Each structure stands twice: as structure tokens, then as C-alpha cells.
């Protein structure tokens, strides 16, 4: 978990960019915070913050390194399948970490990601020694006053070129047994997690597949 005193958050719902600046039990910094807010507002009147200059180098995929070899990863997958058949686990994510050394500006990476894979939930988190950049089509959980909501997504299909193809792909997705099972599992897990922090009987499913 991270505790951030300064956050830039863009709201798609309101088409607005918010600067969130938290002062935590240190009132001596109030003057500095007011100064930074004034400086931020003054600078943003002079330039368009909608786009940043992008300078991305050509990436050679062969230069990527991993913490797990392909053969070791395949063995992990087969072992996990055995655990599933035995009923020891319900779901597992078997991943590999990739490494690539570069001097690319993290903001440039974020901008390219926003161009090639735009999503409602994108983030660029500066943790000092390292940065976390990503995009997601869903929020794990949202809170509005005393109401918690989660919308799990399981299974996707590409968009069709025509309305007819869209409907065909939708029917194919909804009829996929594997996707149905995964979606049911995610809904059950979400309901169970919400029930732990909710009043008894207050967890409801409004839409299901």
C-alpha cells in the first residue's frame, strides 16, 4: 500500500482533472502547499496538459530477461493444473516477470500506453526508486458513501466490424462453458468478500452475465 500526499486524478465521468494534495498532521507545510497549488494552477493556464512529448526508443524483444525460464513456467502450469484437478485450489495466476533496462521517461511510457490501450482506470505511480504504470478495464472495488460495488470481468472478445458480428461474438462468449465457470467463480468470490464487511443480507447481485 502507498500513502501519497499529491495525486493527479482524471475523472472520465466529469471530464475533469483533479489535483489532490493531502497535508497529514503537519500544518507547518500549509504555506508550502498553498504555494505549490498556486504554481500548479498558474503553469497549467499557460500550457495544454492533455499531451506530453513522447520520445520512445525502439525495443528489441530479445533483450528482455525473465525470472523464470519458459520450460520452468510450463512445469508450473502443469503442476497448478494438478492442484486444480485435486481440488486444492480454485484459481491461480501463474506469471513470469520480465526485465528490460532502459532510460525511457516513465511519463512517455504512460502516454504511449494511454494511446495504444486506453482504459477507464490508468495509473502512473511514482514510488521514488521505481514506478508503477498500468491500465485496467475494471476497478477492483468502488465506494460511494456507504455503498460498495464491484464489477468483475471474466472473458472478453474482440469487437466485430459489424453489428451482426458483434452479436455473434457476444453469443459465442456467453455460451463458452469455461468463461461461464470463471465468471460464476468471480461473482461468488466477490459476494463472499463483500459479505465480510457488509450488513447481513445487504449484498445483492444486480446483473449476472
Backbone as numpy.savetxt, mean C-alpha at the origin, in Angstrom:
# Nx Ny Nz CAx CAy CAz Cx Cy Cz
6.52 0.41 13.43 5.67 1.60 13.43 6.56 2.84 13.43
6.07 3.88 12.78 6.83 5.11 12.74 6.03 6.26 13.33
6.72 7.19 13.93 6.09 8.39 14.47 6.64 9.57 13.70
5.81 10.19 12.88 6.27 11.24 12.00 5.67 12.57 12.42
6.51 13.59 12.52 6.04 14.91 12.94 5.57 15.74 11.75
6.05 15.41 10.55 5.66 16.16 9.36 5.20 15.18 8.28
3.99 15.39 7.77 3.42 14.49 6.76 2.74 15.31 5.67
3.03 14.98 4.41 2.29 15.53 3.28 1.33 14.45 2.82
0.03 14.71 2.87 -0.97 13.71 2.53 -1.92 14.27 1.47
-2.05 13.52 0.37 -2.95 13.95 -0.71 -4.26 13.18 -0.60
-5.36 13.89 -0.59 -6.69 13.29 -0.51 -7.33 13.26 -1.90
-7.54 12.05 -2.43 -8.22 11.93 -3.72 -9.68 12.34 -3.59
-10.27 12.07 -2.43 -11.68 12.39 -2.23 -11.93 13.89 -2.29
-10.99 14.67 -1.75 -11.19 16.12 -1.70 -10.29 16.87 -2.69
-9.45 16.11 -3.43 -8.54 16.72 -4.40 -7.72 17.84 -3.73
-7.12 17.49 -2.60 -6.40 18.49 -1.81 -5.14 17.87 -1.22
-4.12 18.70 -1.08 -2.86 18.28 -0.46 -2.79 18.89 0.93
-2.58 18.06 1.95 -2.54 18.52 3.33 -1.13 18.41 3.91
-0.73 19.43 4.62 0.51 19.39 5.39 0.12 19.18 6.85
0.56 18.06 7.41 0.26 17.73 8.81 1.55 17.88 9.60
1.56 18.78 10.55 2.76 19.05 11.34 2.41 18.90 12.81
2.95 17.87 13.45 2.63 17.56 14.84 3.73 18.05 15.77
3.35 18.76 16.81 4.27 19.16 17.86 3.91 18.37 19.11
4.81 17.49 19.54 4.49 16.56 20.62 5.17 16.98 21.92
4.39 17.57 22.82 4.87 17.92 24.17 6.17 18.70 24.15
6.36 19.53 23.13 7.57 20.34 23.07 7.17 21.70 22.51
6.66 22.54 23.37 6.12 23.81 22.92 7.21 24.80 22.54
8.47 24.47 22.86 9.56 25.36 22.49 9.73 25.43 20.98
9.17 24.44 20.26 9.33 24.40 18.81 8.17 25.07 18.08
7.22 25.61 18.82 6.05 26.21 18.17 6.46 27.31 17.19
7.41 28.14 17.58 7.86 29.23 16.72 8.48 28.68 15.45
9.27 27.63 15.60 9.91 27.00 14.44 8.87 26.38 13.52
7.86 25.74 14.10 6.80 25.12 13.30 6.02 26.18 12.52
5.72 27.29 13.18 5.00 28.36 12.48 5.83 28.89 11.32
7.14 28.99 11.56 8.04 29.46 10.50 8.05 28.49 9.32
8.13 27.19 9.62 8.18 26.19 8.55 6.87 26.17 7.76
5.75 26.31 8.44 4.46 26.35 7.75 4.37 27.57 6.83
4.83 28.71 7.33 4.82 29.93 6.53 5.71 29.77 5.30
6.89 29.19 5.52 7.83 28.98 4.42 7.25 28.02 3.39
6.61 26.96 3.87 6.01 25.96 2.98 4.93 26.61 2.11
4.04 27.37 2.74 2.96 28.01 1.99 3.50 29.04 1.00
4.52 29.79 1.41 5.09 30.81 0.54 5.75 30.17 -0.68
6.50 29.12 -0.48 7.19 28.45 -1.58 6.21 27.81 -2.56
5.13 27.25 -2.02 4.20 26.54 -2.89 3.31 27.48 -3.70
3.31 28.75 -3.35 2.60 29.72 -4.19 3.42 30.05 -5.43
4.72 29.77 -5.37 5.62 30.14 -6.46 5.84 29.01 -7.46
5.49 27.77 -7.09 5.78 26.67 -8.01 4.67 25.63 -7.97
4.60 24.86 -9.02 3.62 23.79 -9.13 4.19 22.56 -8.46
3.55 22.10 -7.37 4.07 20.93 -6.67 3.45 19.65 -7.20
2.68 19.77 -8.29 2.05 18.58 -8.85 3.04 17.63 -9.49
4.21 18.16 -9.96 5.19 17.30 -10.60 6.59 17.68 -10.12
7.43 16.69 -10.00 8.82 16.89 -9.64 9.68 16.47 -10.82
10.87 17.03 -10.97 11.74 16.58 -12.07 12.12 15.12 -11.88
12.04 14.35 -12.96 12.32 12.92 -12.90 13.60 12.61 -13.66
14.53 11.99 -13.00 15.79 11.60 -13.62 16.10 10.18 -13.19
15.69 9.21 -14.01 15.84 7.80 -13.67 16.87 7.14 -14.59
17.80 6.43 -14.01 18.81 5.72 -14.79 18.25 4.42 -15.35
18.88 3.92 -16.40 18.49 2.64 -16.97 18.89 1.53 -16.00
17.96 0.64 -15.69 18.22 -0.42 -14.71 18.47 -1.74 -15.42
19.59 -2.36 -15.09 19.94 -3.67 -15.63 19.45 -4.73 -14.65
18.47 -5.53 -15.06 17.88 -6.51 -14.15 18.89 -7.54 -13.66
19.94 -7.79 -14.45 20.94 -8.78 -14.04 21.77 -8.31 -12.85
21.69 -7.01 -12.54 22.47 -6.47 -11.42 21.73 -6.58 -10.09
20.50 -7.10 -10.11 19.76 -7.30 -8.87 20.33 -8.50 -8.10
20.39 -8.37 -6.79 20.79 -9.47 -5.92 19.60 -9.86 -5.05
19.62 -11.09 -4.56 18.52 -11.57 -3.72 19.07 -12.25 -2.48
18.27 -12.24 -1.43 18.67 -12.93 -0.20 18.35 -14.42 -0.25
17.66 -14.85 -1.33 17.28 -16.26 -1.48 17.44 -16.67 -2.94
18.09 -17.78 -3.18 18.24 -18.26 -4.55 16.91 -18.76 -5.09
16.82 -18.90 -6.41 15.58 -19.37 -7.02 15.24 -20.78 -6.55
16.24 -21.65 -6.50 15.99 -23.04 -6.07 15.55 -23.10 -4.62
16.17 -22.27 -3.76 15.78 -22.25 -2.35 14.35 -21.72 -2.19
14.01 -20.74 -3.00 12.66 -20.18 -2.95 11.63 -21.22 -3.38
11.95 -21.99 -4.41 11.03 -23.03 -4.88 10.84 -24.11 -3.82
11.91 -24.43 -3.09 11.79 -25.42 -2.01 10.89 -24.88 -0.90
11.01 -23.60 -0.61 10.16 -22.98 0.41 8.68 -23.05 0.01
8.42 -22.84 -1.28 7.04 -22.91 -1.78 6.48 -24.32 -1.62
7.27 -25.32 -2.01 6.82 -26.71 -1.90 6.58 -27.10 -0.44
7.46 -26.64 0.46 7.30 -26.94 1.88 6.04 -26.29 2.43
5.77 -25.07 1.99 4.57 -24.37 2.44 3.31 -25.08 1.97
3.33 -25.61 0.75 2.18 -26.36 0.23 1.92 -27.59 1.09
3.01 -28.22 1.58 2.85 -29.37 2.46 2.16 -28.95 3.76
2.56 -27.79 4.31 1.93 -27.29 5.53 0.44 -27.01 5.30
0.10 -26.49 4.12 -1.30 -26.20 3.81 -2.11 -27.48 3.73
-1.57 -28.49 3.01 -2.28 -29.78 2.90 -2.46 -30.43 4.26
-1.48 -30.21 5.16 -1.55 -30.81 6.49 -2.48 -30.03 7.42
-2.91 -28.85 6.98 -3.80 -28.04 7.80 -3.08 -27.22 8.85
-1.76 -27.09 8.72 -0.99 -26.34 9.71 -1.09 -24.83 9.50
-1.28 -24.40 8.26 -1.41 -22.97 7.97 -2.57 -22.76 7.02
-3.14 -21.56 7.05 -4.23 -21.20 6.15 -3.68 -20.41 4.96
-2.82 -19.46 5.27 -2.25 -18.61 4.23 -0.82 -18.27 4.59
0.03 -18.20 3.57 1.43 -17.83 3.79 1.92 -17.03 2.60
2.79 -16.09 2.86 3.39 -15.29 1.79 4.87 -15.64 1.73
5.27 -16.26 0.63 6.66 -16.67 0.45 7.31 -15.66 -0.48
8.20 -14.86 0.05 8.76 -13.76 -0.74 10.28 -13.83 -0.82
10.81 -13.07 -1.74 12.26 -12.91 -1.88 12.58 -11.42 -1.85
13.63 -11.07 -1.16 14.05 -9.67 -1.12 15.09 -9.43 -2.21
14.87 -8.37 -2.99 15.80 -8.01 -4.06 16.57 -6.76 -3.67
17.85 -6.72 -4.03 18.72 -5.59 -3.73 19.25 -4.99 -5.04
19.31 -3.68 -5.06 19.89 -2.99 -6.22 20.51 -1.69 -5.74
21.80 -1.51 -6.00 22.49 -0.31 -5.55 22.32 0.80 -6.59
21.93 1.96 -6.11 21.69 3.08 -7.01 21.73 4.39 -6.24
21.95 5.46 -6.96 21.92 6.80 -6.37 20.68 7.57 -6.83
19.68 6.82 -7.28 18.44 7.44 -7.74 17.76 8.18 -6.59
17.26 9.36 -6.86 16.53 10.13 -5.86 15.23 9.40 -5.53
14.97 9.09 -4.25 13.73 8.39 -3.87 12.47 9.08 -4.39
12.47 10.41 -4.42 11.30 11.12 -4.93 11.08 10.83 -6.41
12.17 10.65 -7.15 12.05 10.31 -8.57 11.43 8.93 -8.74
11.84 7.98 -7.88 11.25 6.64 -7.92 9.76 6.72 -7.63
9.41 7.51 -6.63 8.00 7.67 -6.27 7.20 8.25 -7.44
7.78 9.25 -8.11 7.08 9.89 -9.22 6.86 8.93 -10.38
7.87 8.10 -10.68 7.73 7.12 -11.75 6.68 6.08 -11.36
6.70 5.64 -10.09 5.71 4.67 -9.62 4.31 5.25 -9.75
4.18 6.53 -9.46 2.87 7.18 -9.56 2.39 7.23 -11.00
3.35 7.32 -11.94 2.99 7.37 -13.35 2.61 5.99 -13.89
3.42 4.96 -13.56 3.22 3.63 -14.16 2.23 2.77 -13.39
2.05 3.04 -12.09 1.15 2.22 -11.29 0.39 3.09 -10.28
-0.43 4.01 -10.77 -1.17 4.89 -9.85 -2.18 4.10 -9.03
-2.34 4.49 -7.79 -3.29 3.81 -6.92 -3.82 4.80 -5.89
-4.92 4.47 -5.23 -5.49 5.38 -4.23 -4.59 5.57 -3.01
-3.74 4.58 -2.73 -2.90 4.64 -1.53 -1.44 4.50 -1.92
-0.74 5.63 -1.96 0.68 5.65 -2.29 1.43 6.32 -1.15
2.68 5.92 -0.95 3.43 6.46 0.18 4.91 6.56 -0.14
5.53 7.58 0.43 6.96 7.82 0.32 7.42 8.25 1.71
7.95 7.30 2.47 8.27 7.52 3.88 9.78 7.64 4.06
10.21 8.74 4.64 11.63 8.98 4.89 11.95 8.58 6.32
12.72 7.50 6.48 13.11 7.02 7.80 14.59 7.27 8.08
15.13 8.27 7.39 16.53 8.60 7.62 17.47 7.72 6.82
17.89 6.61 7.41 18.84 5.72 6.75 18.23 4.96 5.58
16.92 4.82 5.56 16.28 4.15 4.43 14.89 4.74 4.19
14.39 4.50 3.00 13.10 5.03 2.59 12.16 3.88 2.25
10.87 4.09 2.43 9.85 3.11 2.06 8.93 3.76 1.04
8.88 3.18 -0.16 8.08 3.72 -1.25 7.17 2.62 -1.76
5.90 2.91 -1.95 5.01 1.86 -2.44 3.66 2.39 -2.85
2.85 1.49 -3.41 1.48 1.83 -3.79 0.60 0.62 -3.54
-0.64 0.88 -3.16 -1.56 -0.21 -2.86 -2.96 0.16 -3.35
-3.72 -0.81 -3.88 -5.09 -0.53 -4.31 -6.08 -0.49 -3.15
-5.63 -0.86 -1.95 -6.56 -0.95 -0.82 -5.91 -0.46 0.47
-6.75 -0.03 1.39 -6.29 0.33 2.73 -6.55 -0.86 3.64
-5.60 -1.17 4.51 -5.81 -2.27 5.43 -7.04 -2.02 6.28
-7.15 -0.79 6.79 -8.32 -0.44 7.60 -8.48 1.08 7.60
-9.72 1.54 7.61 -10.00 2.97 7.70 -10.91 3.21 8.90
-10.79 4.40 9.51 -11.56 4.73 10.70 -12.24 6.07 10.50
-13.53 6.11 10.70 -14.32 7.34 10.64 -15.10 7.44 11.94
-14.62 8.31 12.83 -15.17 8.42 14.18 -15.06 7.06 14.88
-16.17 6.41 15.20 -16.11 5.13 15.90 -16.37 3.94 14.98
-16.30 4.18 13.68 -16.59 3.10 12.72 -15.31 2.68 12.00
-15.01 1.38 12.08 -13.87 0.81 11.38 -14.35 0.09 10.13
-13.59 0.18 9.06 -13.98 -0.48 7.82 -12.76 -1.07 7.13
-12.91 -2.27 6.61 -11.86 -2.89 5.80 -12.51 -3.47 4.55
-11.81 -3.35 3.43 -12.32 -3.84 2.14 -11.26 -4.73 1.52
-11.21 -6.00 1.91 -10.17 -6.90 1.39 -10.35 -7.19 -0.09
-9.25 -7.15 -0.82 -9.27 -7.46 -2.25 -8.53 -8.76 -2.47
-9.18 -9.71 -3.10 -8.53 -10.99 -3.43 -8.84 -11.33 -4.87
-7.82 -11.37 -5.68 -8.02 -11.73 -7.08 -8.35 -10.53 -7.94
-7.66 -10.39 -9.03 -7.91 -9.30 -9.97 -7.84 -9.83 -11.40
-8.37 -9.08 -12.29 -8.26 -9.36 -13.72 -7.98 -8.04 -14.43
-7.36 -8.13 -15.58 -7.11 -6.93 -16.37 -8.44 -6.36 -16.88
-8.45 -5.09 -17.21 -9.63 -4.48 -17.79 -9.76 -4.90 -19.25
-10.99 -5.12 -19.70 -11.22 -5.46 -21.09 -11.19 -4.24 -21.99
-11.02 -4.48 -23.27 -11.00 -3.38 -24.22 -12.41 -2.92 -24.57
-13.39 -3.78 -24.30 -14.79 -3.44 -24.56 -15.63 -3.77 -23.33
-16.86 -3.27 -23.31 -17.76 -3.56 -22.19 -18.05 -5.05 -22.12
-18.18 -5.68 -23.28 -18.46 -7.12 -23.33 -17.30 -7.92 -22.74
-16.08 -7.51 -23.07 -14.91 -8.22 -22.54 -14.79 -8.00 -21.04
-15.12 -6.80 -20.58 -15.14 -6.52 -19.14 -16.08 -7.48 -18.41
-17.27 -7.65 -18.95 -18.26 -8.54 -18.33 -17.79 -9.99 -18.35
-17.13 -10.39 -19.44 -16.63 -11.76 -19.53 -15.54 -12.01 -18.48
-14.63 -11.05 -18.34 -13.56 -11.19 -17.35 -14.11 -11.17 -15.93
-15.14 -10.35 -15.69 -15.77 -10.29 -14.37 -16.39 -11.65 -14.03
-17.09 -12.24 -14.99 -17.73 -13.54 -14.78 -16.68 -14.62 -14.53
-15.57 -14.53 -15.27 -14.48 -15.48 -15.10 -13.88 -15.39 -13.70
-13.69 -14.16 -13.22 -13.11 -13.94 -11.89 -14.04 -14.45 -10.80
-15.32 -14.10 -10.90 -16.28 -14.51 -9.87 -16.51 -16.02 -9.86
-16.22 -16.69 -10.97 -16.42 -18.13 -11.04 -15.18 -18.94 -10.72
-14.08 -18.25 -10.41 -12.82 -18.94 -10.11 -12.87 -19.49 -8.68
-12.78 -20.81 -8.54 -12.89 -21.46 -7.23 -11.77 -21.01 -6.30
-10.58 -20.90 -6.82 -9.43 -20.49 -6.00 -9.63 -19.07 -5.48
-10.09 -18.16 -6.34 -10.31 -16.77 -5.93 -11.45 -16.68 -4.91
-12.49 -17.50 -5.09 -13.60 -17.52 -4.14 -13.11 -17.94 -2.76
-12.29 -18.99 -2.72 -11.79 -19.50 -1.44 -10.92 -18.46 -0.75
-10.06 -17.79 -1.52 -9.18 -16.79 -0.92 -9.98 -15.60 -0.40
-10.97 -15.18 -1.17 -11.78 -14.04 -0.75 -12.56 -14.38 0.53
-13.13 -15.57 0.59 -13.86 -15.99 1.77 -12.95 -16.02 2.99
-11.72 -16.50 2.80 -10.77 -16.56 3.90 -10.44 -15.16 4.40
-10.20 -14.22 3.47 -9.86 -12.86 3.87 -11.01 -12.17 4.59
-12.23 -12.41 4.13 -13.40 -11.81 4.79 -13.54 -12.36 6.21
-13.36 -13.67 6.37 -13.45 -14.28 7.70 -12.38 -13.74 8.63
-11.15 -13.61 8.12 -10.06 -13.07 8.93 -10.34 -11.62 9.33
-10.85 -10.83 8.39 -11.15 -9.43 8.67 -12.25 -9.30 9.72
-13.30 -10.10 9.59 -14.39 -10.06 10.56 -13.89 -10.46 11.95
-13.04 -11.46 11.99 -12.50 -11.92 13.27 -11.64 -10.84 13.93
-10.79 -10.18 13.13 -9.93 -9.14 13.67 -10.75 -7.94 14.17
-11.75 -7.55 13.40 -12.58 -6.41 13.82 -13.39 -6.74 15.07
-13.83 -8.00 15.18 -14.63 -8.40 16.34 -13.86 -8.27 17.65
-12.53 -8.36 17.57 -11.71 -8.28 18.78 -11.74 -6.89 19.41
-12.04 -5.87 18.59 -12.03 -4.50 19.11 -13.39 -3.81 18.94
-14.44 -4.61 18.66 -15.76 -4.04 18.42 -16.78 -4.55 19.44
-17.91 -3.85 19.53 -18.98 -4.32 20.39 -19.55 -5.62 19.82
-19.93 -6.56 20.68 -20.49 -7.83 20.20 -21.68 -7.61 19.26
-21.66 -8.28 18.13 -22.75 -8.19 17.17 -22.73 -6.97 16.27
-21.70 -6.13 16.39 -21.68 -4.89 15.60 -20.91 -5.02 14.29
-20.26 -6.16 14.05 -19.50 -6.35 12.81 -20.43 -6.85 11.71
-20.51 -6.11 10.63 -21.42 -6.46 9.53 -20.67 -6.52 8.20
-21.14 -7.40 7.32 -20.61 -7.49 5.96 -21.63 -6.89 5.01
-21.25 -5.79 4.37 -22.20 -5.08 3.50 -22.15 -5.56 2.06
-20.97 -5.96 1.60 -20.84 -6.47 0.24 -19.97 -7.72 0.28
-20.34 -8.71 -0.51 -19.55 -9.94 -0.54 -19.48 -10.44 -1.98
-18.30 -10.35 -2.56 -18.06 -10.75 -3.95 -19.12 -10.16 -4.88
